[in-house]
Coordinates of N, CA and C in Angstrom, one line a residue:
Q27 N -19.3 -2.3 -0.7 CA -18.3 -3.1 -0.1 C -17.2 -3.5 -1.0
V28 N -16.0 -3.6 -0.5 CA -14.9 -4.0 -1.5 C -14.0 -4.9 -0.6
Q29 N -13.5 -6.0 -1.2 CA -12.5 -6.9 -0.6 C -11.2 -6.7 -1.2
L30 N -10.2 -6.7 -0.4 CA -8.8 -6.4 -0.8 C -7.9 -7.6 -0.5
V31 N -7.1 -7.9 -1.5 CA -6.1 -9.0 -1.3 C -4.8 -8.6 -1.8
E32 N -3.9 -8.6 -0.9 CA -2.5 -8.3 -1.2 C -1.6 -9.5 -1.7
S33 N -0.7 -9.2 -2.4 CA 0.3 -10.3 -2.9 C 1.6 -9.6 -3.1
G34 N 2.6 -10.5 -3.3 CA 3.9 -10.0 -3.8 C 5.0 -9.9 -2.7
G35 N 4.6 -10.1 -1.5 CA 5.6 -10.0 -0.4 C 6.6 -11.2 -0.5
G36 N 7.6 -11.1 0.4 CA 8.5 -12.1 0.4 C 9.9 -11.7 1.1
L37 N 10.9 -12.5 0.9 CA 12.2 -12.2 1.6 C 13.1 -11.7 0.4
V38 N 13.8 -10.6 0.8 CA 14.6 -9.9 -0.2 C 15.8 -9.4 0.6
Q39 N 17.0 -9.3 -0.1 CA 18.1 -8.8 0.4 C 18.0 -7.2 0.5
A40 N 18.8 -6.6 1.4 CA 18.9 -5.1 1.4 C 19.4 -4.7 0.1
G41 N 18.8 -3.6 -0.4 CA 19.1 -3.0 -1.7 C 18.3 -3.6 -2.8
G42 N 17.6 -4.6 -2.6 CA 16.7 -5.2 -3.6 C 15.4 -4.6 -3.8
S43 N 14.6 -5.2 -4.5 CA 13.3 -4.6 -4.9 C 12.2 -5.6 -4.8
L44 N 11.0 -5.1 -4.6 CA 9.8 -5.9 -4.6 C 8.6 -5.1 -5.2
I45 N 7.7 -5.7 -5.8 CA 6.4 -5.1 -6.2 C 5.2 -5.8 -5.6
L46 N 4.5 -5.0 -4.7 CA 3.3 -5.5 -4.0 C 2.1 -5.1 -4.9
S47 N 1.2 -6.1 -4.9 CA -0.1 -5.8 -5.6 C -1.3 -6.0 -4.5
C48 N -2.3 -5.2 -4.9 CA -3.5 -5.3 -4.1 C -4.7 -5.4 -5.0
T49 N -5.3 -6.5 -5.1 CA -6.4 -6.7 -6.0 C -7.8 -6.6 -5.3
A50 N -8.7 -5.8 -5.8 CA -10.0 -5.4 -5.2 C -11.1 -6.1 -5.9
S51 N -12.1 -6.6 -5.3 CA -13.3 -7.2 -5.8 C -14.3 -6.0 -6.0
G52 N -15.2 -6.3 -6.8 CA -16.4 -5.3 -7.0 C -16.0 -4.3 -8.0
R53 N -17.0 -3.6 -8.4 CA -16.9 -2.6 -9.5 C -16.6 -1.1 -9.1
T54 N -16.4 -0.9 -7.8 CA -16.3 0.4 -7.2 C -14.9 0.7 -6.9
F55 N -13.9 -0.1 -7.3 CA -12.5 0.2 -6.9 C -12.0 1.5 -7.4
G56 N -12.4 1.9 -8.5 CA -12.1 3.2 -9.2 C -12.6 4.4 -8.5
S57 N -13.5 4.3 -7.6 CA -14.0 5.4 -6.7 C -13.4 5.6 -5.5
Y58 N -12.4 4.8 -5.0 CA -11.8 4.8 -3.8 C -10.3 5.4 -3.9
A59 N -10.0 6.2 -3.0 CA -8.6 6.5 -2.8 C -7.9 5.3 -2.1
M60 N -6.8 5.0 -2.5 CA -6.2 3.7 -2.1 C -4.8 4.0 -1.4
S61 N -4.4 3.2 -0.5 CA -3.2 3.5 0.2 C -2.5 2.2 0.7
W62 N -1.3 2.3 1.0 CA -0.5 1.2 1.7 C -0.1 1.7 3.0
F63 N -0.2 0.8 4.0 CA 0.3 0.9 5.4 C 1.2 -0.2 5.7
R64 N 2.0 -0.1 6.8 CA 2.7 -1.2 7.2 C 2.9 -1.3 8.7
Q65 N 3.2 -2.4 9.2 CA 3.3 -2.7 10.6 C 4.4 -3.6 10.9
A66 N 5.5 -3.1 11.6 CA 6.5 -3.9 12.0 C 6.3 -4.5 13.4
P67 N 6.9 -5.6 13.7 CA 6.7 -6.2 15.0 C 7.0 -5.3 16.2
G68 N 6.0 -5.2 17.0 CA 6.2 -4.4 18.2 C 6.0 -2.9 17.9
K69 N 5.6 -2.5 16.7 CA 5.4 -1.1 16.4 C 3.9 -0.9 16.0
E70 N 3.5 0.3 15.9 CA 2.3 0.7 15.5 C 2.2 0.7 13.9
R71 N 1.0 0.5 13.4 CA 0.8 0.6 11.9 C 1.1 2.0 11.5
E72 N 1.9 2.1 10.4 CA 2.2 3.4 9.9 C 1.8 3.6 8.4
F73 N 1.5 4.8 8.0 CA 1.3 5.2 6.6 C 2.5 5.1 5.7
V74 N 2.4 4.5 4.6 CA 3.4 4.4 3.6 C 3.2 5.3 2.4
A75 N 2.0 5.0 1.7 CA 1.8 5.8 0.5 C 0.3 5.7 0.2
A76 N -0.1 6.8 -0.5 CA -1.6 6.8 -0.9 C -1.7 7.4 -2.4
I77 N -2.8 7.1 -3.0 CA -3.1 7.6 -4.4 C -4.6 7.9 -4.5
S78 N -4.9 9.0 -5.2 CA -6.2 9.3 -5.4 C -7.0 8.4 -6.3
W79 N -8.3 8.5 -6.4 CA -9.1 7.5 -7.2 C -8.7 7.5 -8.6
D80 N -8.2 8.6 -9.3 CA -7.8 8.6 -10.7 C -6.3 8.6 -10.8
G81 N -5.6 8.5 -9.7 CA -4.1 8.4 -9.9 C -3.4 9.8 -10.1
S82 N -4.1 10.8 -10.0 CA -3.5 12.1 -10.3 C -2.8 12.7 -9.1
T83 N -3.1 12.2 -7.9 CA -2.4 12.6 -6.7 C -1.8 11.5 -6.0
T84 N -0.6 11.7 -5.5 CA 0.0 10.7 -4.6 C 0.6 11.3 -3.4
S85 N 0.7 10.6 -2.3 CA 1.4 11.0 -1.2 C 2.2 9.9 -0.6
K86 N 3.4 10.2 -0.1 CA 4.3 9.2 0.4 C 4.8 9.6 1.8
A87 N 5.2 8.7 2.7 CA 5.8 9.0 4.0 C 7.3 9.3 3.6
D88 N 7.9 10.3 4.4 CA 9.3 10.7 4.1 C 10.3 9.4 4.1
S89 N 9.9 8.5 4.9 CA 10.9 7.3 5.0 C 11.0 6.5 3.8
V90 N 10.0 6.8 2.8 CA 10.1 5.9 1.6 C 10.2 6.8 0.3
K91 N 10.1 8.1 0.5 CA 10.3 9.0 -0.7 C 11.6 8.8 -1.4
G92 N 11.6 8.6 -2.8 CA 12.7 8.3 -3.5 C 12.9 6.9 -3.7
R93 N 12.2 6.0 -2.9 CA 12.5 4.5 -3.0 C 11.2 3.9 -3.4
F94 N 10.1 4.3 -3.0 CA 8.8 3.6 -3.2 C 8.0 4.4 -4.1
D95 N 7.2 3.7 -5.1 CA 6.2 4.4 -5.8 C 4.9 3.6 -5.8
I96 N 3.8 4.4 -5.7 CA 2.5 3.9 -5.6 C 1.8 4.1 -7.0
S97 N 1.0 3.2 -7.5 CA 0.3 3.4 -8.7 C -0.9 2.5 -8.7
R98 N -1.8 2.7 -9.7 CA -3.0 1.9 -9.7 C -3.4 1.7 -11.2
D99 N -4.2 0.7 -11.5 CA -4.8 0.4 -12.7 C -6.2 0.0 -12.5
N100 N -7.1 1.0 -12.7 CA -8.5 0.9 -12.4 C -9.1 -0.2 -13.3
A101 N -8.7 -0.3 -14.4 CA -9.3 -1.3 -15.3 C -9.0 -2.7 -14.8
K102 N -7.9 -2.9 -14.0 CA -7.6 -4.2 -13.5 C -8.0 -4.3 -12.0
N103 N -8.5 -3.2 -11.4 CA -8.9 -3.2 -10.1 C -7.7 -3.6 -9.2
T104 N -6.5 -3.0 -9.5 CA -5.3 -3.3 -8.8 C -4.5 -2.1 -8.5
L105 N -4.0 -2.2 -7.2 CA -3.2 -1.2 -6.7 C -1.7 -1.8 -6.6
Y106 N -0.7 -1.0 -6.8 CA 0.6 -1.4 -6.8 C 1.5 -0.6 -5.8
L107 N 2.6 -1.3 -5.3 CA 3.6 -0.5 -4.5 C 5.0 -1.1 -5.0
Q108 N 5.7 -0.3 -5.8 CA 7.0 -0.6 -6.3 C 8.0 -0.2 -5.1
M109 N 8.8 -1.2 -4.6 CA 9.7 -0.9 -3.5 C 11.1 -1.2 -4.0
N110 N 11.9 -0.1 -4.1 CA 13.3 -0.2 -4.4 C 14.2 0.1 -3.3
S111 N 15.5 -0.2 -3.5 CA 16.5 0.1 -2.4 C 16.0 -0.2 -1.0
L112 N 15.5 -1.5 -0.9 CA 14.8 -1.9 0.4 C 15.9 -1.9 1.5
K113 N 15.4 -1.6 2.7 CA 16.3 -1.6 3.9 C 15.7 -2.5 4.9
P114 N 16.5 -3.0 5.8 CA 16.0 -4.0 6.8 C 14.9 -3.4 7.6
E115 N 14.9 -2.0 7.8 CA 13.8 -1.4 8.5 C 12.4 -1.3 7.7
D116 N 12.5 -1.7 6.5 CA 11.3 -1.8 5.8 C 10.5 -3.1 6.0
T117 N 11.2 -4.0 6.8 CA 10.5 -5.3 7.2 C 9.3 -5.0 7.9
A118 N 8.1 -5.5 7.4 CA 6.8 -5.3 8.1 C 5.7 -6.1 7.3
I119 N 4.6 -6.1 7.9 CA 3.4 -6.5 7.1 C 2.9 -5.4 6.5
Y120 N 2.6 -5.5 5.2 CA 2.1 -4.4 4.4 C 0.7 -4.6 4.1
Y121 N -0.2 -3.6 4.3 CA -1.6 -3.7 4.1 C -2.0 -2.6 3.1
C122 N -3.0 -3.0 2.3 CA -3.6 -2.0 1.3 C -5.1 -1.6 2.0
A123 N -5.5 -0.4 1.7 CA -6.7 0.0 2.3 C -7.4 1.0 1.3
A124 N -8.7 1.0 1.5 CA -9.6 1.8 0.6 C -10.3 2.8 1.3
A125 N -10.3 4.1 1.0 CA -11.0 5.2 1.7 C -11.7 6.0 0.6
S126 N -12.7 6.8 1.2 CA -13.6 7.5 0.3 C -12.9 8.6 -0.3
S127 N -11.8 9.1 0.3 CA -11.0 10.2 -0.3 C -9.5 10.3 0.3
M128 N -8.7 11.1 -0.3 CA -7.3 11.2 0.2 C -7.4 11.7 1.6
R129 N -8.4 12.6 1.9 CA -8.4 13.2 3.3 C -8.8 12.2 4.4
T130 N -9.4 11.1 3.9 CA -9.7 10.1 5.0 C -8.9 8.8 5.0
I131 N -7.8 8.9 4.4 CA -7.0 7.7 4.3 C -6.7 7.1 5.6
L132 N -6.4 7.8 6.6 CA -6.2 7.3 8.0 C -7.3 6.7 8.6
F133 N -8.5 6.8 8.0 CA -9.8 6.3 8.6 C -10.3 5.4 7.5
S134 N -9.4 4.6 6.7 CA -9.9 3.9 5.7 C -10.8 2.8 6.1
R135 N -11.9 2.6 5.2 CA -13.0 1.8 5.6 C -12.7 0.3 5.4
F136 N -11.9 -0.1 4.4 CA -11.6 -1.4 3.9 C -10.2 -1.7 4.0
W137 N -9.8 -2.9 4.5 CA -8.4 -3.3 4.6 C -8.3 -4.8 4.1
G138 N -7.1 -4.9 3.5 CA -6.7 -6.3 3.2 C -6.1 -7.0 4.4
Q139 N -5.7 -8.2 4.1 CA -5.2 -9.1 5.2 C -3.7 -9.0 5.5
G140 N -3.1 -8.3 4.5 CA -1.6 -8.1 4.7 C -0.8 -9.1 4.0
T141 N 0.5 -8.6 3.6 CA 1.5 -9.5 3.0 C 2.8 -9.2 3.7
Q142 N 3.6 -10.2 4.0 CA 4.9 -10.0 4.7 C 5.9 -9.7 3.8
V143 N 6.7 -8.6 4.2 CA 7.9 -8.2 3.5 C 9.1 -8.3 4.5
T144 N 10.1 -9.0 4.1 CA 11.2 -9.2 5.1 C 12.5 -8.9 4.3
V145 N 13.2 -7.9 4.8 CA 14.5 -7.5 4.2 C 15.6 -7.9 5.0
S146 N 16.5 -8.7 4.4 CA 17.7 -9.2 5.2 C 18.9 -8.3 5.0
S147 N 19.7 -8.1 6.0 CA 20.8 -7.2 5.9 C 22.1 -8.0 5.4

């Protein structure tokens, strides 16, 4: 069992940056592939980025490539999402999730409660 808590969301102007954090409880954080998803009002939840248990492999949605970076610090049980050059269409609730492997990211077992990111134009 792992509990996930996101933080770092807020209101930012277009072109600005934010860093989201996801802190996990328990001592098994380092064994999970971790990811970020987001859900905008009236839209389905979508994949943003994922990172393997050791940080050696990452994957990102085309819509955020070149702007967002995912990283993790297993010693701190924390996952990060560095978001640069933010656009109004990035406005959404951002969720972190834990899965047994990169192949099962879409079926992540554990989810955080989400943090709101709002980008003004």
